[in-house]
Structure formats: structure tokens, C-alpha cells
mmCIF file of C-alpha atoms and ligand atoms in Angstrom:
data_model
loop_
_atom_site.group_PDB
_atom_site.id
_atom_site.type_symbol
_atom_site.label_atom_id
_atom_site.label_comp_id
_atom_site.label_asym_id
_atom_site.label_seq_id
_atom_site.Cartn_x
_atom_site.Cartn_y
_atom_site.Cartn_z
ATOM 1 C CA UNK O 1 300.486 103.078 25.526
ATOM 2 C CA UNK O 2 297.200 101.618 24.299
ATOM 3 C CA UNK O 3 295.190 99.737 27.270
ATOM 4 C CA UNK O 4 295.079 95.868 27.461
ATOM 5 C CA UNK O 5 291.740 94.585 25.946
ATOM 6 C CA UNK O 6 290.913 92.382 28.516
ATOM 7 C CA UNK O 7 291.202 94.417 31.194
ATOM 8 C CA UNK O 8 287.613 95.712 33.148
ATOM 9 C CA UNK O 9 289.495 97.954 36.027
ATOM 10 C CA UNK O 10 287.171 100.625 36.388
ATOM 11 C CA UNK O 11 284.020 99.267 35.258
ATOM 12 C CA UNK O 12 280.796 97.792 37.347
ATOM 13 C CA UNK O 13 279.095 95.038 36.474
ATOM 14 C CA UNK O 14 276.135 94.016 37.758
ATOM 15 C CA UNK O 15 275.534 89.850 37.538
ATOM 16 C CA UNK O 16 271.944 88.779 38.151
ATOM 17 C CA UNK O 17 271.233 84.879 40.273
ATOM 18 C CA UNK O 18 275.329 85.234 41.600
ATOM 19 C CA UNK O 19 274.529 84.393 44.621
ATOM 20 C CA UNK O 20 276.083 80.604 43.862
ATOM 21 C CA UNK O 21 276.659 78.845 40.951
ATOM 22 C CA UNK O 22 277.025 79.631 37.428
ATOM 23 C CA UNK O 23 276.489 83.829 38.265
ATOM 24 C CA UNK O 24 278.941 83.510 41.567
ATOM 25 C CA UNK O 25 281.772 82.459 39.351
ATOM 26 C CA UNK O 26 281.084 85.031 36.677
ATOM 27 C CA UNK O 27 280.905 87.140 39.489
ATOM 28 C CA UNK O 28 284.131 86.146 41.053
ATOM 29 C CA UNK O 29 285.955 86.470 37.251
ATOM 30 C CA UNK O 30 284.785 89.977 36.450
ATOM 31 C CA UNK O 31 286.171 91.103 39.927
ATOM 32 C CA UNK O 32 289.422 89.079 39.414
ATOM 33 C CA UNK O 33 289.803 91.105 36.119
ATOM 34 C CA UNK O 34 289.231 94.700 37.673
ATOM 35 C CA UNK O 35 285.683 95.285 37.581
ATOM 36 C CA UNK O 36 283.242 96.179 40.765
ATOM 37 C CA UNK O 37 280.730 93.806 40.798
ATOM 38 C CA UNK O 38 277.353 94.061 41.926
ATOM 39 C CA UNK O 39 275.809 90.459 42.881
ATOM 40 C CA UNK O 40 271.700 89.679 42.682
ATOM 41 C CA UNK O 41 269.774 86.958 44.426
ATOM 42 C CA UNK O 42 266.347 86.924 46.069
ATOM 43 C CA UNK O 43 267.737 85.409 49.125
ATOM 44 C CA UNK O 44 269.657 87.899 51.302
ATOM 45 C CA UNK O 45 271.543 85.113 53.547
ATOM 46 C CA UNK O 46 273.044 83.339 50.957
ATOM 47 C CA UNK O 47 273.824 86.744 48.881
ATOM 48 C CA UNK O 48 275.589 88.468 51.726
ATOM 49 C CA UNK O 49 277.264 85.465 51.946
ATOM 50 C CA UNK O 50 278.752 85.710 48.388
ATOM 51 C CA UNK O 51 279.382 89.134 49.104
ATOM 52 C CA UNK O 52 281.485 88.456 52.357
ATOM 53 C CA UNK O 53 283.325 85.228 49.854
ATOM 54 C CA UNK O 54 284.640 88.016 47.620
ATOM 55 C CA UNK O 55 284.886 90.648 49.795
ATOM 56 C CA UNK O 56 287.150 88.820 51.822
ATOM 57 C CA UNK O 57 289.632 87.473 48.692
ATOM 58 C CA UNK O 58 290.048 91.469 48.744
ATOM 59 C CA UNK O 59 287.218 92.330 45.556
ATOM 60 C CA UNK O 60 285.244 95.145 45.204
ATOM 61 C CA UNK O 61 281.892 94.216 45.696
ATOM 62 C CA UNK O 62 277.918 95.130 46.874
ATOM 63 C CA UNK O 63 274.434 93.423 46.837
ATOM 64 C CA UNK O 64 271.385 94.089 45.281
ATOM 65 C CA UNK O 65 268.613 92.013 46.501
ATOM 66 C CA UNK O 66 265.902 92.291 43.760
ATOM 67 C CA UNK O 67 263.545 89.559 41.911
ATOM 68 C CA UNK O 68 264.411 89.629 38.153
ATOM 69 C CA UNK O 69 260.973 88.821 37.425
ATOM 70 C CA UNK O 70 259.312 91.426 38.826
ATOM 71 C CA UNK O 71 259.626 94.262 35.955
ATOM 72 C CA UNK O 72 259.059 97.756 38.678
ATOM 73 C CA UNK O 73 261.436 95.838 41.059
ATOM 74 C CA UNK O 74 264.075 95.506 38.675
ATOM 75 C CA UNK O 75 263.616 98.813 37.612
ATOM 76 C CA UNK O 76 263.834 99.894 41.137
ATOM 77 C CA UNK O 77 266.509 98.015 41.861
ATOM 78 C CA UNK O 78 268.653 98.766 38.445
ATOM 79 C CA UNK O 79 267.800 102.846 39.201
ATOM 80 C CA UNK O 80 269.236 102.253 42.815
ATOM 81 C CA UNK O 81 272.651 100.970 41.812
ATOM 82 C CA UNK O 82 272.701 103.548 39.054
ATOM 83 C CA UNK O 83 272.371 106.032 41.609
ATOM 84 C CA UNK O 84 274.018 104.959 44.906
ATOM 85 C CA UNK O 85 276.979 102.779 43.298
ATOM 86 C CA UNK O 86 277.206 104.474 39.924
ATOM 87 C CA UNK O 87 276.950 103.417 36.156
ATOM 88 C CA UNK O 88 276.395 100.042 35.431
ATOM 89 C CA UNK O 89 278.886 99.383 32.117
ATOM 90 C CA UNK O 90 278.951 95.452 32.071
ATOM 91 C CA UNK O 91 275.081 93.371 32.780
ATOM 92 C CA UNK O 92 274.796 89.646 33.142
ATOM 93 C CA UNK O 93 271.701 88.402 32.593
ATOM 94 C CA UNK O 94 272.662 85.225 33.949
ATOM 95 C CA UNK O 95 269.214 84.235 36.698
ATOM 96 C CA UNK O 96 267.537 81.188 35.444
ATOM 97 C CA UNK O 97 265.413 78.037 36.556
ATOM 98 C CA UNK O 98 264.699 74.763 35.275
ATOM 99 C CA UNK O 99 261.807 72.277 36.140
ATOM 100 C CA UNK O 100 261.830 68.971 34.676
ATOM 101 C CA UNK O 101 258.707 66.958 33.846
ATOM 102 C CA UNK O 102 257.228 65.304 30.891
ATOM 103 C CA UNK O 103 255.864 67.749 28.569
ATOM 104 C CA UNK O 104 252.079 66.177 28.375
ATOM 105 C CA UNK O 105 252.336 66.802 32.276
ATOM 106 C CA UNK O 106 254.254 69.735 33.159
ATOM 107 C CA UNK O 107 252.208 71.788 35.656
ATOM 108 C CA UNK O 108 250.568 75.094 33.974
ATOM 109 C CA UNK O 109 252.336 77.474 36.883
ATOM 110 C CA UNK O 110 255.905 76.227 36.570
ATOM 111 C CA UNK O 111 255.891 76.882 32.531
ATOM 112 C CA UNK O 112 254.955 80.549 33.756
ATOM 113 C CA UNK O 113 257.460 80.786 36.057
ATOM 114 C CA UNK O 114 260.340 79.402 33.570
ATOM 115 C CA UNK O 115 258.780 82.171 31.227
ATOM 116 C CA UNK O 116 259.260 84.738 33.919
ATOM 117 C CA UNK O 117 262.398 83.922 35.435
ATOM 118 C CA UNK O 118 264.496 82.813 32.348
ATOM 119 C CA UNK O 119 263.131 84.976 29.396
ATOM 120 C CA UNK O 120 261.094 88.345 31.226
ATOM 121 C CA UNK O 121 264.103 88.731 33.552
ATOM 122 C CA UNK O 122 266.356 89.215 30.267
ATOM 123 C CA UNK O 123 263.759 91.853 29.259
ATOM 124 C CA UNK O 124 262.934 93.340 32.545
ATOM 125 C CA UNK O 125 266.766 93.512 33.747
ATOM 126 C CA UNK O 126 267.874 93.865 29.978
ATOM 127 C CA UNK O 127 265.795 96.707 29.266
ATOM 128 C CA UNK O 128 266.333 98.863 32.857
ATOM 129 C CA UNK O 129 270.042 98.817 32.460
ATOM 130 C CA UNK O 130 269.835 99.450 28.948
ATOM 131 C CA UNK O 131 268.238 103.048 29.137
ATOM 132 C CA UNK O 132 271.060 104.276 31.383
ATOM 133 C CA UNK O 133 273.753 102.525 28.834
ATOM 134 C CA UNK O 134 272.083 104.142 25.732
ATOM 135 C CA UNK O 135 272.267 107.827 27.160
ATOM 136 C CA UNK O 136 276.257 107.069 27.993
ATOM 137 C CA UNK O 137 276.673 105.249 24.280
ATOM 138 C CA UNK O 138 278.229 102.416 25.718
ATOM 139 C CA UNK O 139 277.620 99.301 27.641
ATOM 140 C CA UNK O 140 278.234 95.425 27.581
ATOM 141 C CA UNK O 141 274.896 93.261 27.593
ATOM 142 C CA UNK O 142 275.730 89.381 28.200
ATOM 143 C CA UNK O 143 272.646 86.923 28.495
ATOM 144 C CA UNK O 144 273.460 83.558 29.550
ATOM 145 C CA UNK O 145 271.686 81.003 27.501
ATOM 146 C CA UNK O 146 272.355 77.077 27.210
ATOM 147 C CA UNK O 147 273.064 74.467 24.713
ATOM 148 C CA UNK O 148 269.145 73.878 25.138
ATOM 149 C CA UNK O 149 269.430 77.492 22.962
ATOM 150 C CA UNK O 150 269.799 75.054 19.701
ATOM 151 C CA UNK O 151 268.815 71.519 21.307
ATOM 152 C CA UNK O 152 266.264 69.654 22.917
ATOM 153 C CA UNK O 153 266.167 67.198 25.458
ATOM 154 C CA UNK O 154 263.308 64.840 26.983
ATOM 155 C CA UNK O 155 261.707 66.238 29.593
ATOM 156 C CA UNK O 156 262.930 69.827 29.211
ATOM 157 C CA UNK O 157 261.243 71.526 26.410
ATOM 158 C CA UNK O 158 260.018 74.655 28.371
ATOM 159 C CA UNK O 159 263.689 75.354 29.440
ATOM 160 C CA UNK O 160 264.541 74.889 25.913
ATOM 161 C CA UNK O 161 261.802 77.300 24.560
ATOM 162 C CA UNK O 162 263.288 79.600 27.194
ATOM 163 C CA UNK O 163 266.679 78.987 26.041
ATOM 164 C CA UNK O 164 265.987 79.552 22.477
ATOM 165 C CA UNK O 165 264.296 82.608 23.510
ATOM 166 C CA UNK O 166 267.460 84.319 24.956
ATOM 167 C CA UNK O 167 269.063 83.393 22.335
ATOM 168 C CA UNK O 168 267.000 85.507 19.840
ATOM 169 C CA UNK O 169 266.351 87.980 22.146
ATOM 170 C CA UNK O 170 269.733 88.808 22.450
ATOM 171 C CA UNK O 171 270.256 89.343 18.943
ATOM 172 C CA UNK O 172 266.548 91.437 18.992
ATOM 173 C CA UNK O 173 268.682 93.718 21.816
ATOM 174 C CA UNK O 174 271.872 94.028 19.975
ATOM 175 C CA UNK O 175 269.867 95.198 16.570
ATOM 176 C CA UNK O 176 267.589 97.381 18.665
ATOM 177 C CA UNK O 177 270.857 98.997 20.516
ATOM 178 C CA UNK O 178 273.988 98.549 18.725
ATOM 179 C CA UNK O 179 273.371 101.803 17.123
ATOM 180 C CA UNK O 180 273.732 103.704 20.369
ATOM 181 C CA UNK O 181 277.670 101.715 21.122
ATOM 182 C CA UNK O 182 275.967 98.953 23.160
ATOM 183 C CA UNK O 183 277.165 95.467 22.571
ATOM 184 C CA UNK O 184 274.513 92.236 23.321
ATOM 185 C CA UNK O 185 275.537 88.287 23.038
ATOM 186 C CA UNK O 186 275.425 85.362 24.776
ATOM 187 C CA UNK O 187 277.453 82.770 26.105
ATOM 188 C CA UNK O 188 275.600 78.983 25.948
ATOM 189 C CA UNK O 189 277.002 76.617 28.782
ATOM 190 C CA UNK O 190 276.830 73.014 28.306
ATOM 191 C CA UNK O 191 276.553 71.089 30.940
ATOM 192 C CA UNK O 192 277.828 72.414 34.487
ATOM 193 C CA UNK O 193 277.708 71.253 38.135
ATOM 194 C CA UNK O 194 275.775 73.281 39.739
ATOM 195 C CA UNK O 195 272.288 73.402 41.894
ATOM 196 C CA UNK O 196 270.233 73.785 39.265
ATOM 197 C CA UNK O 197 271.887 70.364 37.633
ATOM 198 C CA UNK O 198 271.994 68.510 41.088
ATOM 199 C CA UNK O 199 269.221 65.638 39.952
ATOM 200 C CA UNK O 200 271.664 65.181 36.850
ATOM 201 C CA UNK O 201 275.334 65.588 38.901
ATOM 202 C CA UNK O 202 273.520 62.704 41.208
ATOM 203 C CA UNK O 203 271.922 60.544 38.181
ATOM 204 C CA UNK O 204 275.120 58.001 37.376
ATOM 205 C CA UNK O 205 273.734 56.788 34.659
ATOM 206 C CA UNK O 206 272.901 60.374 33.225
ATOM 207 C CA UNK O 207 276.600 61.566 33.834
ATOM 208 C CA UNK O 208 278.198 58.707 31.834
ATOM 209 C CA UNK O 209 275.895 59.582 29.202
ATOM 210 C CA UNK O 210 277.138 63.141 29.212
ATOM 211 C CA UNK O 211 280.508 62.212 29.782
ATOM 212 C CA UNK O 212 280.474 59.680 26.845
ATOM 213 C CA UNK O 213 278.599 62.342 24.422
ATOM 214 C CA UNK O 214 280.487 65.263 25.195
ATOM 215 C CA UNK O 215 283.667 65.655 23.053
ATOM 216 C CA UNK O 216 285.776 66.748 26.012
ATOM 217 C CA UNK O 217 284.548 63.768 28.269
ATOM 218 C CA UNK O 218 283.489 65.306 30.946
ATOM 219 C CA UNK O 219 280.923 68.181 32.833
ATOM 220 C CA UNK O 220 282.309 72.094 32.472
ATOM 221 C CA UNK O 221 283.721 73.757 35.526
ATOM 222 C CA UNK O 222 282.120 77.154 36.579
ATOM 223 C CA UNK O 223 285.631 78.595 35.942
ATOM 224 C CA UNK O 224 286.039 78.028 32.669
ATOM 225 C CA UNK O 225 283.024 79.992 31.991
ATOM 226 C CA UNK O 226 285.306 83.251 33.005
ATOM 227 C CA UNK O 227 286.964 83.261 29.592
ATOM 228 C CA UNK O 228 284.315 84.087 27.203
ATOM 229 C CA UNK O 229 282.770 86.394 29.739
ATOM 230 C CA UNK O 230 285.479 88.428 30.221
ATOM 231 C CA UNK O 231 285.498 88.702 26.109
ATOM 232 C CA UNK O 232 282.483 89.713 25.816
ATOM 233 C CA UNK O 233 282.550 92.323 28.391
ATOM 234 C CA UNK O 234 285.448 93.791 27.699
ATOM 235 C CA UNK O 235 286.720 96.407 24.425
ATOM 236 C CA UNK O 236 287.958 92.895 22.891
ATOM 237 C CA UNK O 237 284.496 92.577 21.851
ATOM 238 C CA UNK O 238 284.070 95.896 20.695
ATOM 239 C CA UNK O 239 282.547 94.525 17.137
ATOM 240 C CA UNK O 240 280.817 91.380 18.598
ATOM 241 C CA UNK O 241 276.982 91.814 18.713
ATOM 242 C CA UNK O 242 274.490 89.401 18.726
ATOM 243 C CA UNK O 243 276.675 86.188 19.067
ATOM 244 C CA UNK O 244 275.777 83.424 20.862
ATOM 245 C CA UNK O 245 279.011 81.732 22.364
ATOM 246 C CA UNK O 246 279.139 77.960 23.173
ATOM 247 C CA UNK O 247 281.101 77.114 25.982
ATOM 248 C CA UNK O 248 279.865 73.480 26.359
ATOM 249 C CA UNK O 249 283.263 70.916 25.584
ATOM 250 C CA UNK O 250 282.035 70.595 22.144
ATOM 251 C CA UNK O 251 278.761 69.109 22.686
ATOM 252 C CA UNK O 252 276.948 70.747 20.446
ATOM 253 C CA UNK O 253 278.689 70.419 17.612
ATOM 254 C CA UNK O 254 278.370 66.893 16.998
ATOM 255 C CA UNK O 255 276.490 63.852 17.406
HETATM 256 P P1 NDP C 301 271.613 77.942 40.248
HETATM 257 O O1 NDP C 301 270.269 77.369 40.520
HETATM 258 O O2 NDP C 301 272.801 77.306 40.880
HETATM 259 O O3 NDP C 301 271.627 79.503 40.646
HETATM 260 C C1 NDP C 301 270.577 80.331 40.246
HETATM 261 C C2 NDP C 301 270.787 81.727 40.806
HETATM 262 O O4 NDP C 301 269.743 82.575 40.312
HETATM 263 C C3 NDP C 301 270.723 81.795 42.319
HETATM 264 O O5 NDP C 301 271.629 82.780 42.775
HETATM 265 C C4 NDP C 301 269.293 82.226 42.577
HETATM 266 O O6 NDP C 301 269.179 82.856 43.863
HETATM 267 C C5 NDP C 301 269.094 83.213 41.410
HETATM 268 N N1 NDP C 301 267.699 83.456 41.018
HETATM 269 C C6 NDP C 301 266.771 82.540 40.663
HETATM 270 N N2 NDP C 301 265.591 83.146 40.407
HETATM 271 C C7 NDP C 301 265.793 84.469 40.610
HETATM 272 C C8 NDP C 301 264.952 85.612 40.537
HETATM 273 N N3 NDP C 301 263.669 85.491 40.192
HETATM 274 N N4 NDP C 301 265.481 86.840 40.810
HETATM 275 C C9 NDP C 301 266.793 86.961 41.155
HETATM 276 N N5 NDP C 301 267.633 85.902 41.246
HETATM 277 C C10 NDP C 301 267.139 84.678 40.985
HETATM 278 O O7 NDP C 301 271.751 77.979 38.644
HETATM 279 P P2 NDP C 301 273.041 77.834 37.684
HETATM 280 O O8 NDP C 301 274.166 78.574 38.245
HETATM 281 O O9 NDP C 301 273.198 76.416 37.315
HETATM 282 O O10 NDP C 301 272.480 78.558 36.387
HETATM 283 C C11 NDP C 301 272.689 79.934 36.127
HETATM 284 C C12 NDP C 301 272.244 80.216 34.698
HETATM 285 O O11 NDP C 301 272.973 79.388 33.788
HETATM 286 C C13 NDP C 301 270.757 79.925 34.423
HETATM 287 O O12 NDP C 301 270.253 80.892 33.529
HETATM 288 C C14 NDP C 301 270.807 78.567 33.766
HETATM 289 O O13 NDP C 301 269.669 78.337 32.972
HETATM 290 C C15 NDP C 301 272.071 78.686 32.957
HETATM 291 N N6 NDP C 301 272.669 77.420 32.574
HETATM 292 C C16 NDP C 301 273.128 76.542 33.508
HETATM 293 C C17 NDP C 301 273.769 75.380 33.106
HETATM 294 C C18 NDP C 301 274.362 74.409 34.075
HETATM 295 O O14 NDP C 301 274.947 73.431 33.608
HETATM 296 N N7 NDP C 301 274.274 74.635 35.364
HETATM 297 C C19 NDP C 301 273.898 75.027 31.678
HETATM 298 C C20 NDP C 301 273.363 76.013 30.782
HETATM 299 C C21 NDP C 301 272.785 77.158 31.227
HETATM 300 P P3 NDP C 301 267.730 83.030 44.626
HETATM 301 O O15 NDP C 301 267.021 81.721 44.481
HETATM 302 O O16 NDP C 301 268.096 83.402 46.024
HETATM 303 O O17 NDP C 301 267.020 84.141 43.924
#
């Protein structure tokens, strides 16, 4: 009997900024579908936390505290797991930041750090677990992007050059590296409650806005981001590279 495409038992996955949010639920899905999963957050309390959430529901599951940004610490930390938890087949590049501001004012040091934390960690984490994948000739890259990947929106246009970034750096990675078996996309969520959207989930006026202009009427649960990732991590994908995959209620498809 041939195996079932969808299914990840066996595999490791290691899912950069899960320690809430967007990368928790990712987290959570890849474990539900077989897969150890190895969560990443600067903060230990709120990471061990996570842990002890999916440890207890019965997952398999370990930490790796590391700051995506920092390229030897990634390194460090991507060699570590290699060695101590074994081969990482499944990445998701998923740790990101956003700091809204008019663009004629936004501060010098926060563009940097939206550089650093949502395009170099893609690189720095990207390119660590990558080295190991390319000497097995397999492996599953996923980089979370955004419907900011293809549009702008006032007050955002670092996150969006960010965004867009990911988006064509993920289809840089899967030309660079689909010749050694790996596979590279991205999924692009539209609009999600989360921390990083809290000064949106608490606008009113902003979420009938997004309600009214989003074809499904309403924000994306962090569940139904499981779906796609589980596709693209999984041998259903196994001719996929370099896609980026909306996930966003149709928002970006229309006007
Ligand atoms: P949250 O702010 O809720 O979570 C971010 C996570 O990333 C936390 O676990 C945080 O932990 C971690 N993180 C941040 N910086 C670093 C770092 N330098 N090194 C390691 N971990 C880090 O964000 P979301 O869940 O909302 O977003 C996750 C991703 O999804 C981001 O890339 C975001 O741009 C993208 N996205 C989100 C959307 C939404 O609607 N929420 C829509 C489209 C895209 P700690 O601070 O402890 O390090």
C-alpha cells in the first residue's frame, strides 16, 4: 500500500516565532498530523509554555530558544537540533514583526529591525537548515509571507517591502535548491487575530472595513492556516516550488 500524502508521521519540523499566534497553530497542526515539532521564540517563559500546551494534548514536541535574526545564533541553534533531536525535514519560516507609522516618519531603527526580523531571518534560518536538507536531497521550506506580499496599505510599507521580499526570496530558494529534492513556497495570510494585529482586532472601525472588503466577511482563524501548511510540507507537494499560497478569504483577489 502506497502512504497517504498528507501524512508527516515521522518527520520534524522546526516552526520559527511559535511560541503564540500564527507559528503556535502551525505548530499545533504539523504535530496533529504526525510530525515532531520543534517550536522557536526568544522568550523562554512563554515558549516552554507552548511546549507544556502541546505536550500535554499528548504531541511530540521540544524548544529551541534562538533569535532568527542573529545569523551565528541561528546557525547555532539550527546545528543543535540537527544534532541532539535529529534531521530537520519540514522549516517554517514563519517569525515576523510589524511597526506601523507613516512612511515620511517611520523611525530609521524599526525599518532595520523589520529588515532583520522578517526578511534576514528567512535567509539566516532558511539557509542553516538548508545545508543539512541539501546533503539528505530532501526537505520542505515554507516561508510565511502576507497579502502585503502583492499589496500595500497606509502606514505599512516597510512590512510590505518585507513581505514582497519573502515572497521572491522564496522563489530565489526554490530555484537555487530544487535541484537537490528541496521544495520552497509560501503561504500569504490575510488578515488574522493575532498579537501582532491587536491595534487592528481593537480598531472597530478598521474591522468593519476588513470585514466589508474581504470576500468571506470576516478575519481568518489561526486554524485554517493548517490546511495549506500541511500541503506544502507534505509529499502532496512534491512538484510545488516556488508558490506563493493565499490563504486570506479572498481578499486579494478583488477589489
Ligand atoms: P505574533 O506577534 O503573534 O507572534 C510572533 C512570534 O514570533 C512570537 O512567537 C515571537 O516570540 C516570535 N519572534 C519575533 N521575533 C523573533 C525573533 N527575532 N527570533 C525568534 N522569534 C521571534 O505574530 P503573528 O502570529 O501574527 O505572525 C506570524 C507571522 O505571520 C509573521 O511573519 C507575520 O508577518 C505573518 N502574518 C501575520 C498575519 C496576521 O494576520 N496576524 C497576516 C499575514 C502575515 P518572541 O517575541 O518571544 O521572540
Amino acid at each position: 500500500m502506497r502512504p497517504p500524502l498528507f501524512d508527516l508521521s515521522g518527520k520534524r519540523a522546526l516552526v520559527t516565532g511559535s511560541s503564540r499566534g500564527i507559528g503556535f497553530a502551525i505548530a499545533e497542526g504539523l504535530a496533529r498530523h504526525g510530525a515532531t515539532v520543534v517550536l522557536n521564540a526568544r522568550e523562554t517563559t512563554a515558549l516552554e509554555s507552548a511546549c507544556g500546551r502541546l505536550a500535554a494534548d499528548g504531541y511530540s514536541v521540544v524548544s529551541a530558544p534562538f533569535d532568527v535574526t542573529d545569523h551565528a545564533a541561528s546557525r547555532q541553534g539550527v546545528d543543535e537540533i540537527e544534532r541532539d533531536i535529529g534531521p530537520v525535514d519540514i522549516l517554517v519560516n514563519n517569525a515576523g514583526m510589524q511597526h506601523r507609522a507613516p512612511l515620511e516618519e517611520f523611525p530609521a531603527e524599526r525599518w532595520e529591525e523589520l529588515l532583520r526580523t522578517n526578511v534576514s531571518s528567512v535567509f539566516n534560518v532558511g539557509q542553516a537548515v538548508a545545508r543539512h536538507m541539501i546533503k539528505r536531497g530532501q526537505g520542505k521550506i515554507i516561508n510565511i509571507g502576507s497579502v502585503q506580499s502583492e499589496l500595500a496599505r497606509p502606514n505599512i510599507a516597510p512590512y510590505t517591502a518585507t513581505k514582497g521580499a519573502v515572497r521572491n526570496l522564496t522563489r530565489g530558494m526554490a530555484t537555487d535548491w530544487a535541484r537537490y529534492g528541496l521544495q520552497v513556497n509560501a503561504i500569504a495570510p490575510g488578515y488574522f487575530k493575532t498579537v501582532l494585529n491587536q491595534a487592528l482586532v481593537d480598531d472597530a472601525v478598521f474591522s468593519t472595513w476588513l470585514q466589508g472588503r474581504t470576500p468571506a466577511g470576516r478575519w481568518g482563524e489561526v486554524e485554517e492556516l493548517i490546511g495549506a501548511t500541511v500541503f506544502l510540507a507534505s509529499a502532496a507537494s512534491s512538484f510545488v516550488n516556488g508558490h506563493t499560497l493565499y490563504v486570506d478569504g479572498g481578499i486579494s483577489i478583488s477589489l
